[in-house]
Coordinates of C-alpha atoms in Angstrom, one line a residue:
Chain A
M961 CA 14.0 22.7 4.6
F962 CA 14.4 19.2 3.9
V963 CA 11.6 17.1 5.5
L964 CA 10.4 13.4 5.5
P965 CA 7.0 11.6 6.0
G966 CA 5.9 11.8 9.4
E967 CA 8.7 14.3 10.8
P968 CA 7.2 16.4 13.4
L969 CA 7.3 20.1 12.2
E970 CA 8.1 22.8 15.0
P971 CA 5.5 25.7 15.0
A972 CA 8.6 28.2 14.6
T973 CA 8.8 26.9 10.9
L974 CA 5.3 27.5 10.0
P975 CA 4.2 31.1 8.9
S976 CA 1.9 33.0 11.1
H977 CA -0.3 35.7 10.1
S978 CA -2.7 38.2 11.9
T979 CA -5.9 37.7 10.0
I980 CA -5.6 35.0 7.3
P981 CA -5.9 31.4 8.4
L982 CA -3.0 29.1 7.7
K983 CA -3.4 27.5 4.2
L984 CA -2.2 23.8 3.8
G985 CA -0.8 22.9 0.2
P986 CA 0.1 19.5 -1.2
G987 CA 1.9 17.1 1.0
L988 CA 1.0 18.2 4.2
L989 CA -1.5 16.2 6.8
H990 CA -3.6 18.1 9.6
I991 CA -3.9 16.0 12.6
P992 CA -6.4 17.7 15.0
P993 CA -6.0 19.6 17.1
N994 CA -2.6 21.1 16.3
T995 CA -0.2 19.0 14.7
I996 CA 0.9 19.1 11.2
T997 CA 3.0 16.6 9.2
P998 CA 4.4 16.1 6.0
T999 CA 3.2 13.3 4.1
V1000 CA 5.9 12.9 1.4
A1001 CA 9.7 13.5 1.2
G1002 CA 10.7 17.1 -0.1
L1003 CA 11.4 20.6 0.5
L1004 CA 9.1 22.6 3.0
R1005 CA 8.1 26.2 1.3
T1006 CA 6.3 28.9 2.9
D1007 CA 4.5 32.0 1.6
K1008 CA 4.2 34.6 4.1
R1009 CA 1.8 37.0 2.0
K1010 CA -0.6 34.3 1.6
N1011 CA 0.0 32.5 4.7
A1012 CA 0.4 29.1 2.8
V1013 CA 2.9 26.3 3.5
W1014 CA 3.5 23.1 1.4
V1015 CA 5.9 20.4 0.5
E1016 CA 7.7 20.7 -2.9
F1017 CA 8.6 17.5 -4.4
N1018 CA 9.5 16.8 -8.2
G1019 CA 7.2 13.8 -8.3
G1020 CA 6.2 12.3 -11.7
R1021 CA 2.6 12.1 -11.4
Y1022 CA 0.2 15.0 -12.1
V1023 CA -2.8 15.1 -9.5
P1024 CA -5.4 17.5 -11.1
T1025 CA -6.5 20.1 -8.8
T1026 CA -9.4 22.6 -9.3
G1027 CA -8.3 25.8 -11.0
D1028 CA -5.2 24.3 -12.7
L1029 CA -4.4 25.3 -16.3
V1030 CA -3.7 22.3 -18.4
I1031 CA -3.0 21.2 -21.8
A1032 CA -5.4 18.4 -22.7
T1033 CA -5.5 16.0 -25.7
I1034 CA -9.0 15.2 -27.1
Q1035 CA -9.5 11.3 -27.5
R1036 CA -13.0 11.1 -28.5
S1037 CA -16.4 13.1 -28.7
S1038 CA -19.9 11.9 -27.6
V1039 CA -23.2 13.7 -27.9
D1040 CA -22.7 16.9 -25.7
V1041 CA -18.9 16.0 -24.1
F1042 CA -15.4 15.6 -25.3
Y1043 CA -13.3 13.2 -23.7
A1044 CA -9.6 14.6 -23.2
S1045 CA -6.6 12.9 -21.6
I1046 CA -4.6 15.1 -19.3
S1047 CA -2.3 12.5 -18.4
D1048 CA -1.4 8.8 -19.4
Y1049 CA -2.4 7.2 -16.3
T1050 CA -5.5 8.7 -15.3
P1051 CA -9.0 8.3 -16.8
N1052 CA -10.0 10.8 -19.3
A1053 CA -11.3 14.0 -18.1
T1054 CA -14.7 15.4 -19.5
L1055 CA -15.0 18.5 -21.4
P1056 CA -18.5 19.8 -22.1
Q1057 CA -18.9 20.9 -25.7
L1058 CA -20.8 24.1 -24.8
S1059 CA -18.1 25.5 -22.6
F1060 CA -16.2 27.2 -25.3
E1061 CA -16.6 31.0 -26.1
G1062 CA -19.6 31.7 -28.2
A1063 CA -20.7 27.9 -28.5
T1064 CA -24.4 27.2 -28.7
K1065 CA -26.6 24.1 -29.3
K1066 CA -26.3 24.7 -33.2
T1067 CA -22.5 25.8 -33.3
R1068 CA -20.2 23.6 -31.6
P1069 CA -16.6 23.5 -31.9
Q1070 CA -15.4 20.6 -34.3
L1071 CA -12.3 18.7 -32.5
A1072 CA -11.2 15.6 -33.9
F1073 CA -8.8 12.9 -32.0
G1074 CA -5.5 14.4 -31.1
A1075 CA -6.4 18.0 -31.0
L1076 CA -5.0 20.2 -28.2
V1077 CA -6.9 22.4 -25.8
Y1078 CA -5.9 24.9 -23.2
S1079 CA -8.4 24.6 -20.6
R1080 CA -8.9 25.0 -16.8
V1081 CA -10.0 22.1 -14.3
S1082 CA -13.4 22.9 -13.0
L1083 CA -13.9 19.8 -10.9
A1084 CA -11.1 17.5 -9.3
N1085 CA -11.8 15.1 -6.4
K1086 CA -10.5 11.7 -5.6
H1087 CA -13.9 10.3 -6.2
M1088 CA -14.5 11.2 -9.8
D1089 CA -13.1 11.7 -13.1
P1090 CA -11.8 15.4 -13.4
E1091 CA -14.0 17.8 -15.4
L1092 CA -12.6 20.8 -17.7
E1093 CA -13.7 24.0 -19.1
C1094 CA -12.6 26.2 -21.8
V1095 CA -14.3 29.5 -20.6
S1096 CA -14.3 31.4 -17.5
S1097 CA -17.4 30.5 -15.8
S1098 CA -17.9 34.0 -14.5
T1099 CA -17.5 36.2 -17.6
G1100 CA -18.1 33.9 -20.0
K1101 CA -15.3 34.8 -22.3
S1102 CA -12.5 32.4 -23.1
E1103 CA -9.4 34.6 -21.7
G1104 CA -6.8 32.8 -23.5
L1105 CA -8.1 29.2 -23.2
G1106 CA -9.6 27.5 -26.0
P1107 CA -8.0 24.9 -29.0
L1108 CA -4.4 25.3 -29.8
T1109 CA -3.8 25.0 -33.8
G1110 CA -0.4 24.3 -35.1
G1111 CA 2.8 24.0 -33.3
L1112 CA 3.9 21.0 -31.3
V1113 CA 3.5 20.0 -27.7
F1114 CA 6.5 18.6 -25.7
N1115 CA 6.6 16.9 -22.3
I1116 CA 8.5 18.4 -19.1
S1117 CA 8.5 17.5 -15.6
L1118 CA 6.0 18.9 -13.4
G1119 CA 8.7 21.0 -11.6
M1120 CA 9.8 22.8 -14.5
S1121 CA 6.0 23.3 -15.6
R1122 CA 5.6 25.0 -12.1
R1123 CA 8.7 27.2 -12.6
L1124 CA 7.4 28.5 -16.1
M1125 CA 4.1 29.2 -14.5
L1126 CA 5.5 31.6 -11.8
A1127 CA 4.6 35.4 -11.8
K1128 CA 8.1 35.8 -12.1
P1129 CA 9.9 32.9 -13.5
G1130 CA 13.6 34.8 -13.6
E1131 CA 13.6 35.8 -10.1
Q1132 CA 11.7 32.9 -8.4
G1133 CA 12.7 30.2 -10.3
G1134 CA 15.6 30.8 -12.0
L1135 CA 14.5 30.9 -15.5
V1136 CA 15.5 33.3 -18.2
I1137 CA 15.1 31.2 -21.5
L1138 CA 11.9 32.7 -22.3
D1139 CA 12.8 36.6 -21.7
E1140 CA 16.3 36.0 -23.4
L1141 CA 14.6 34.3 -26.5
G1142 CA 12.3 37.3 -26.8
E1143 CA 15.1 39.8 -26.5
Q1144 CA 17.3 37.9 -29.1
G1145 CA 14.4 38.5 -31.5
A1146 CA 12.9 35.0 -31.8
A1147 CA 9.1 35.0 -32.7
F1148 CA 7.2 32.5 -31.1
E1149 CA 3.8 31.5 -29.0
I1150 CA 4.0 29.4 -25.9
A1151 CA 1.3 27.8 -23.4
V1152 CA 2.4 25.7 -20.7
G1153 CA 0.1 23.0 -18.9
R1154 CA 0.5 22.1 -15.3
N1155 CA 0.2 18.4 -16.2
G1156 CA 3.8 18.6 -17.5
R1157 CA 3.0 19.7 -21.1
V1158 CA 4.3 22.7 -22.9
W1159 CA 2.9 23.8 -26.4
V1160 CA 5.1 25.7 -28.4
D1161 CA 4.3 27.4 -32.2
S1162 CA 6.8 29.3 -34.1
K1163 CA 7.0 30.5 -37.8
S1164 CA 9.1 27.5 -39.0
L1165 CA 9.2 23.9 -37.7
K1166 CA 12.8 24.2 -37.0
G1167 CA 12.1 27.0 -34.8
T1168 CA 9.4 25.2 -32.9
L1169 CA 11.5 22.2 -32.5
A1170 CA 14.6 24.2 -31.4
I1171 CA 12.5 26.2 -28.8
G1172 CA 10.8 23.0 -27.5
K1173 CA 14.1 20.9 -27.3
A1174 CA 15.8 23.8 -25.3
I1175 CA 13.1 23.8 -22.7
Q1176 CA 13.4 20.1 -22.3
D1177 CA 16.9 20.4 -21.9
I1178 CA 16.8 22.9 -19.3
D1179 CA 14.5 20.6 -17.5
E1180 CA 16.9 17.5 -17.8
K1181 CA 20.2 18.9 -17.4
S1182 CA 19.0 21.5 -14.6
L1183 CA 20.8 24.5 -16.6
K1184 CA 22.0 27.6 -14.6
V1185 CA 21.2 31.1 -15.6
D1186 CA 24.3 31.7 -17.6
E1187 CA 24.1 28.4 -19.3
Q1188 CA 20.1 29.2 -20.3
K1189 CA 21.5 32.7 -21.8
K1190 CA 23.9 30.5 -24.3
L1191 CA 21.3 28.0 -25.1
A1192 CA 19.0 31.1 -25.9
R1193 CA 21.5 32.8 -28.1
K1194 CA 22.2 29.4 -29.9
V1195 CA 18.5 28.7 -30.5
A1196 CA 18.0 32.2 -31.9
R1197 CA 20.7 31.6 -34.4
E1198 CA 19.2 28.6 -35.6
I1199 CA 15.6 30.3 -36.1
Chain B
M1360 CA 2.7 -26.8 -9.7
T1361 CA 5.4 -27.6 -12.3
D1362 CA 6.1 -25.0 -14.7
R1363 CA 5.4 -26.6 -18.0
R1364 CA 5.5 -23.4 -20.2
R1365 CA 9.1 -22.7 -19.9
I1366 CA 12.2 -24.8 -20.6
N1367 CA 13.9 -24.5 -17.5
G1368 CA 17.7 -24.3 -16.9
P1369 CA 19.3 -27.5 -14.8
S1370 CA 18.2 -27.5 -11.6
G1371 CA 21.1 -27.4 -8.9
G1372 CA 23.8 -25.3 -8.0
T1373 CA 23.9 -21.6 -9.3
S1374 CA 27.7 -20.9 -8.2
A1375 CA 30.4 -21.3 -11.0
P1376 CA 33.1 -23.6 -10.8
I1377 CA 36.4 -22.3 -9.4
F1378 CA 40.0 -23.0 -10.8
S1379 CA 41.8 -25.6 -8.8
K1380 CA 44.8 -23.1 -8.3
Y1381 CA 42.6 -20.8 -6.0
L1382 CA 41.8 -24.1 -3.7
A1383 CA 43.4 -23.8 -0.6
K1384 CA 46.6 -25.9 0.2
T1385 CA 45.1 -27.6 3.2
P1386 CA 41.6 -28.7 3.3
N1387 CA 41.2 -27.0 6.5
E1388 CA 41.5 -23.5 5.1
L1389 CA 38.9 -23.6 2.8
L1390 CA 36.3 -25.3 5.0
E1391 CA 36.4 -22.5 7.4
R1392 CA 33.1 -20.8 8.5
P1393 CA 33.1 -17.0 8.1
T1394 CA 33.0 -15.5 11.4
R1395 CA 31.3 -12.2 12.4
S1396 CA 34.0 -9.5 13.1
R1397 CA 31.6 -6.5 13.7
P1398 CA 30.3 -6.2 17.2
N1399 CA 26.9 -7.6 18.4
N1400 CA 25.1 -4.2 17.7
A1401 CA 26.5 -3.0 14.4
L1402 CA 24.8 -3.7 11.2
R1403 CA 26.5 -4.4 8.0
K1404 CA 27.1 -1.4 5.5
M1405 CA 23.9 -0.7 3.5
F1406 CA 23.8 0.8 -0.1
L1407 CA 20.6 2.2 -1.0
K1408 CA 19.9 4.5 -3.9
T1409 CA 16.1 5.7 -5.3
G1410 CA 15.3 6.4 -8.8
V1411 CA 17.2 3.3 -10.7
T1412 CA 14.3 2.6 -13.0
P1413 CA 13.0 5.5 -14.8
S1414 CA 9.7 4.1 -16.4
A1415 CA 8.5 3.3 -12.7
S1416 CA 6.5 5.9 -10.5
G1417 CA 9.3 5.1 -7.9
S1418 CA 12.2 2.4 -7.4
A1419 CA 15.0 1.8 -5.3
Y1420 CA 18.1 -0.5 -4.8
L1421 CA 19.6 -1.8 -1.7
E1422 CA 22.9 -3.6 -1.4
L1423 CA 24.1 -5.1 2.0
E1424 CA 27.9 -5.9 1.9
A1425 CA 28.9 -9.8 1.8
S1426 CA 30.5 -11.5 4.6
K1427 CA 33.8 -13.0 3.6
N1428 CA 36.2 -15.8 5.1
P1429 CA 38.6 -13.6 6.7
K1430 CA 41.5 -16.1 6.2
S1431 CA 40.5 -16.9 2.7
T1432 CA 43.4 -15.7 0.3
A1433 CA 41.5 -16.1 -2.8
P1434 CA 40.6 -12.8 -5.1
G1435 CA 37.0 -11.7 -4.8
L1436 CA 34.6 -13.7 -6.8
S1437 CA 36.6 -16.9 -7.2
S1438 CA 36.4 -17.8 -3.3
P1439 CA 33.3 -19.6 -2.1
S1440 CA 32.4 -17.0 0.3
T1441 CA 29.0 -16.1 1.2
S1442 CA 26.8 -13.7 -0.5
G1443 CA 25.3 -10.5 0.3
L1444 CA 21.9 -9.3 -0.2
K1445 CA 20.7 -7.3 -3.4
L1446 CA 17.2 -6.1 -3.5
T1447 CA 15.4 -4.1 -6.3
C1448 CA 11.8 -2.5 -6.0
T1449 CA 9.7 -0.8 -8.4
V1450 CA 6.6 1.0 -7.6
H1451 CA 3.7 1.4 -10.3
G1452 CA 0.8 3.7 -9.2
P1453 CA -1.5 4.7 -7.8
R1454 CA -3.3 3.9 -10.8
P1455 CA -7.2 3.5 -11.2
L1456 CA -8.6 -0.3 -10.8
P1457 CA -10.1 -2.1 -13.8
K1458 CA -13.7 -1.2 -14.3
S1459 CA -14.6 -5.0 -13.4
A1460 CA -12.9 -4.3 -10.0
P1461 CA -15.5 -3.4 -7.2
F1462 CA -15.3 -0.1 -5.4
S1463 CA -13.0 0.5 -2.6
P1464 CA -12.8 3.5 -0.6
H1465 CA -9.2 3.3 0.0
I1466 CA -5.9 2.3 -2.2
I1467 CA -5.4 -1.6 -3.0
L1468 CA -1.9 -2.5 -2.0
T1469 CA -0.3 -5.6 -4.1
T1470 CA 3.0 -6.6 -3.5
H1471 CA 5.0 -9.1 -5.4
V1472 CA 8.3 -10.5 -4.1
K1473 CA 10.4 -12.9 -6.3
Y1474 CA 13.7 -14.4 -6.0
A1475 CA 15.6 -14.4 -9.4
P1476 CA 16.4 -18.0 -10.5
F1477 CA 20.2 -17.1 -9.7
A1478 CA 19.6 -15.6 -6.7
T1479 CA 20.3 -18.6 -4.3
R1480 CA 22.8 -21.3 -4.1
K1481 CA 20.3 -23.6 -5.5
R1482 CA 18.4 -22.6 -8.3
R1483 CA 14.8 -21.2 -8.2
G1484 CA 11.9 -21.9 -10.4
Y1485 CA 10.2 -18.9 -12.5
L1486 CA 6.9 -19.1 -10.7
R1487 CA 6.2 -18.1 -7.3
D1488 CA 6.5 -20.4 -4.4
S1489 CA 4.7 -20.5 -0.9
S1490 CA 8.0 -18.8 0.5
E1491 CA 7.8 -15.9 -1.7
R1492 CA 4.2 -15.4 -1.3
D1493 CA 4.9 -15.4 2.6
L1494 CA 7.3 -12.7 2.1
G1495 CA 4.9 -10.7 0.0
V1496 CA 2.3 -10.9 2.6
H1497 CA 4.5 -9.8 5.4
L1498 CA 5.6 -6.9 3.4
E1499 CA 1.9 -5.9 2.5
T1500 CA 1.2 -5.8 6.2
A1501 CA 4.4 -3.6 7.0
L1502 CA 3.4 -1.3 4.4
R1503 CA -0.4 -1.0 4.7
G1504 CA -0.2 0.6 8.1
V1505 CA 2.0 3.5 6.6
I1506 CA 0.0 4.5 3.2
I1507 CA -2.5 7.0 3.8
G1508 CA -5.0 5.0 1.7
D1509 CA -8.0 7.4 1.8
R1510 CA -6.6 9.9 -0.5
W1511 CA -6.6 7.2 -3.3
P1512 CA -10.2 5.6 -3.9
K1513 CA -10.5 3.3 -6.7
S1514 CA -7.1 2.9 -7.0
G1515 CA -4.2 0.5 -7.1
V1516 CA -0.4 0.7 -6.2
E1517 CA 1.7 -2.4 -7.0
I1518 CA 4.8 -3.1 -5.4
I1519 CA 7.4 -5.2 -7.0
I1520 CA 10.5 -6.5 -5.5
T1521 CA 13.0 -8.7 -7.2
I1522 CA 15.7 -10.4 -5.0
L1523 CA 18.7 -10.4 -7.2
E1524 CA 21.2 -12.0 -4.6
G1525 CA 19.5 -13.7 -1.5
E1526 CA 20.8 -14.5 1.9
E1527 CA 21.7 -18.2 2.8
D1528 CA 19.7 -20.2 5.3
Q1529 CA 23.2 -21.9 6.4
W1530 CA 26.8 -22.1 5.8
W1531 CA 27.2 -24.1 2.6
G1532 CA 29.8 -26.3 4.7
D1533 CA 27.4 -27.5 7.1
G1534 CA 25.6 -29.1 4.6
I1535 CA 28.0 -31.5 3.7
G1536 CA 27.2 -34.1 6.1
H1537 CA 28.2 -32.3 9.7
G1538 CA 25.2 -33.9 11.1
N1539 CA 23.6 -30.4 11.0
T1540 CA 19.6 -30.9 11.1
A1541 CA 17.3 -29.0 8.4
A1542 CA 18.0 -25.4 9.0
A1543 CA 14.7 -23.2 9.2
E1544 CA 14.5 -20.3 6.5
W1545 CA 16.8 -18.0 8.6
G1546 CA 17.8 -16.1 5.2
M1547 CA 14.2 -15.3 4.6
M1548 CA 14.4 -13.1 7.9
S1549 CA 17.2 -10.6 6.5
V1550 CA 15.4 -10.5 3.1
L1551 CA 12.1 -9.4 4.5
S1552 CA 13.9 -6.8 6.5
G1553 CA 15.7 -5.5 3.5
C1554 CA 12.6 -5.8 1.5
I1555 CA 10.6 -3.4 3.7
T1556 CA 13.3 -0.8 3.4
V1557 CA 14.0 -0.8 -0.1
A1558 CA 10.2 -0.6 -0.4
S1559 CA 9.7 2.1 2.0
A1560 CA 12.7 4.4 0.0
A1561 CA 10.7 3.4 -3.6
I1562 CA 7.3 4.5 -2.3
A1563 CA 8.8 7.8 -0.7
D1564 CA 10.3 8.2 -4.1
A1565 CA 7.2 7.8 -6.0
G1566 CA 5.5 10.7 -3.7
I1567 CA 2.9 8.5 -2.4
D1568 CA 1.5 10.1 1.0
C1569 CA 2.8 8.2 4.0
V1570 CA 2.1 8.6 7.5
D1571 CA 5.9 7.9 8.4
V1572 CA 9.1 6.3 6.9
V1573 CA 9.0 2.6 7.7
A1574 CA 12.1 0.6 8.3
G1575 CA 13.1 -2.8 8.7
G1576 CA 15.2 -4.4 11.2
V1577 CA 16.2 -7.9 12.1
A1578 CA 17.8 -9.4 15.2
A1579 CA 18.5 -13.0 16.5
V1580 CA 19.5 -15.1 19.6
V1581 CA 22.6 -16.9 18.3
K1582 CA 24.7 -19.9 19.9
G1583 CA 28.1 -20.6 19.6
S1584 CA 29.8 -17.6 18.4
A1585 CA 33.3 -16.4 19.1
K1586 CA 32.2 -14.5 22.4
G1587 CA 31.4 -17.9 24.2
P1588 CA 29.2 -20.7 24.4
S1589 CA 26.2 -18.6 25.8
P1590 CA 23.4 -17.5 23.7
N1591 CA 24.2 -13.9 22.3
L1592 CA 21.7 -11.2 21.0
V1593 CA 23.1 -9.6 17.8
L1594 CA 21.8 -7.2 15.3
D1595 CA 21.6 -8.0 11.7
P1596 CA 22.5 -11.7 11.7
V1597 CA 23.9 -13.3 8.9
P1598 CA 22.9 -16.9 9.2
S1599 CA 26.3 -18.6 7.6
E1600 CA 28.2 -16.9 10.2
H1601 CA 26.7 -18.7 13.3
K1602 CA 26.6 -22.0 14.0
E1603 CA 23.2 -22.2 15.4
I1604 CA 20.3 -19.7 15.6
I1605 CA 18.1 -20.1 18.4
A1606 CA 15.3 -17.4 17.5
A1607 CA 15.0 -14.5 15.3
C1608 CA 12.7 -11.4 15.0
I1609 CA 12.3 -8.8 12.2
V1610 CA 10.4 -5.8 12.8
G1611 CA 8.8 -2.9 10.5
Y1612 CA 9.2 0.2 12.8
L1613 CA 8.0 3.8 12.3
P1614 CA 10.7 6.0 14.2
S1615 CA 8.8 9.2 14.4
R1616 CA 5.3 7.6 15.9
D1617 CA 7.3 4.8 17.8
E1618 CA 5.2 2.1 16.3
I1619 CA 5.7 -1.0 14.8
T1620 CA 3.5 -2.2 11.7
D1621 CA 5.0 -5.9 11.2
L1622 CA 6.5 -8.2 13.7
W1623 CA 7.7 -11.6 13.0
V1624 CA 9.4 -14.0 15.3
K1625 CA 10.6 -17.2 14.6
G1626 CA 12.3 -20.0 16.9
D1627 CA 12.7 -21.0 20.5
I1628 CA 12.3 -18.2 22.9
G1629 CA 10.3 -17.3 26.2
H1630 CA 8.9 -14.4 28.1
G1631 CA 11.4 -12.7 30.6
N1632 CA 9.6 -13.4 33.5
Q1633 CA 9.7 -17.2 32.9
N1634 CA 12.2 -19.3 35.1
E1635 CA 14.7 -20.7 32.8
D1636 CA 17.9 -23.0 33.3
T1637 CA 20.1 -20.9 31.2
A1638 CA 19.7 -17.5 32.8
Q1639 CA 21.5 -15.7 30.3
S1640 CA 19.3 -16.5 27.2
A1641 CA 17.4 -13.5 26.0
S1642 CA 13.7 -13.1 26.4
Y1643 CA 11.1 -11.9 23.9
E1644 CA 11.0 -8.4 24.7
E1645 CA 14.8 -8.0 24.6
L1646 CA 14.8 -9.7 21.1
A1647 CA 12.0 -7.5 19.6
D1648 CA 13.6 -4.4 21.2
S1649 CA 16.9 -5.3 19.6
A1650 CA 15.1 -5.6 15.9
V1651 CA 13.7 -2.2 16.8
Q1652 CA 17.3 -0.8 17.3
A1653 CA 18.5 -2.3 13.9
A1654 CA 15.7 -0.8 12.2
L1655 CA 16.9 2.4 13.7
G1656 CA 19.8 1.9 12.0
S1657 CA 18.5 1.0 8.7
H1658 CA 16.3 4.4 9.1
R1659 CA 19.2 6.6 9.1
V1660 CA 20.5 5.1 5.9
L1661 CA 17.1 5.4 4.3
I1662 CA 16.7 8.9 5.1
A1663 CA 20.0 9.9 4.1
A1664 CA 19.4 8.2 0.5
L1665 CA 16.1 10.2 0.3
K1666 CA 17.7 13.5 1.2
E1667 CA 20.2 12.8 -1.5
T1668 CA 17.5 12.0 -4.1
A1669 CA 15.6 15.1 -3.1
D1670 CA 18.6 17.4 -3.4
V1671 CA 19.4 16.2 -7.1
K1672 CA 15.8 16.6 -8.0
I1673 CA 14.8 19.8 -6.5
G1674 CA 18.1 21.5 -5.8
R1675 CA 18.0 23.8 -8.7
S1676 CA 14.8 25.7 -7.7

């Protein structure tokens, strides 16, 4: 359902749950006591299971939120903290040198300018610069986070990165490219950041470029499922 | 302040000369003022498209159809007809303020309105003059009430509007010694109404949180139209179509909340309960209400354009 800023929402369009309170996602404003209005123009989406409602719009700006997984680029390092760039138009985020798996004061990770890191946003609010971490704060293990070596990073739109990060990209987001490439036998590693970046690594540079370009093409030309299958076959042949 | 850094083009007219074969056979045919063919409460056709500048956070383009002399036989561009309105707007931000700027708990809105040098019949300079700064201040007033500024402390958003073709203040034929006194700047009123609408579309395109979608509308009290000598209330006036404009009003209106963010009235007008000689002339309240009606008309076009953009951007998921 398409909504505009300031449009009154009928209570019938909002999900209701017996026990869980209603969660408001991005793009909505709550005016006490019981008015909820959208603040951006986009599509209104609801999730009955989690009792959540939000407005989906494919904007260009990534706004850091706690718990997001992002691909950050190291800009410089100071005494005990790295400064990493999440997006071009925001100040650098800080990444403590000790929040890597197995890092102590004597053994710190050596990351130069331009190095890529897959990290989670640990602190993000409108008043302060965002902070990242490469280790899960509860278990102390990296769980897939950390520096990304080799490969190439590609820029995609925020909507595309959200679709790639869905639990079931094929059913929910209409994306079958990654499954198809796996079926065709292409060997590659991929990491998706919510800030509109995707990192691809394959055995050859040609393969890496082909896969990355394929994902960008699907994003720009909004290809459908059968077109994605055709593209996957073409890419697998090239590798 | 004269602009000494650039080599300016020759000041004067911006219209191209026309071939003499397109000139009318009798001088009366040429010097006929274009007339308003639409009813008093109808707006001009509007074209609005967002996303025209990919490098900016949000952008929009607005075009209003040009009014023409109905009796003119010359093909389109070669007739000295009046011009329409063409505006383009880009939004940059929200982006962090420079380190030297003092702390601000809400977003800082900067507006910049500029006529292109070729936009009006008389060539404009490259530096902003006082009328353009005035338009910028009015635009900022209209938009300030709509953007939710608390979500973006220490940030700034910049809205840049370039007017590619501006409204004329009076019909060019009037200037040739028909005894008309210097016209007030009526063209600026329609331009401001277009600026508010196009800035609102660009802000929604950029995804900046807003309380509502603001639309601009303009109405005027005119004299001497075809409907008779008594003053008339018209929506979306084109200054060159009317012999004399008594007063004009422009509003920035929020339809869902029924609120006005900016109101600018110019001219000779009084309150409704004042006793006047010409009982038919409109009152201040009626003029403001008509401007709100005009804003509602622009709002319809605005939401249709935003819906179209959203369908293209998100339609696949």
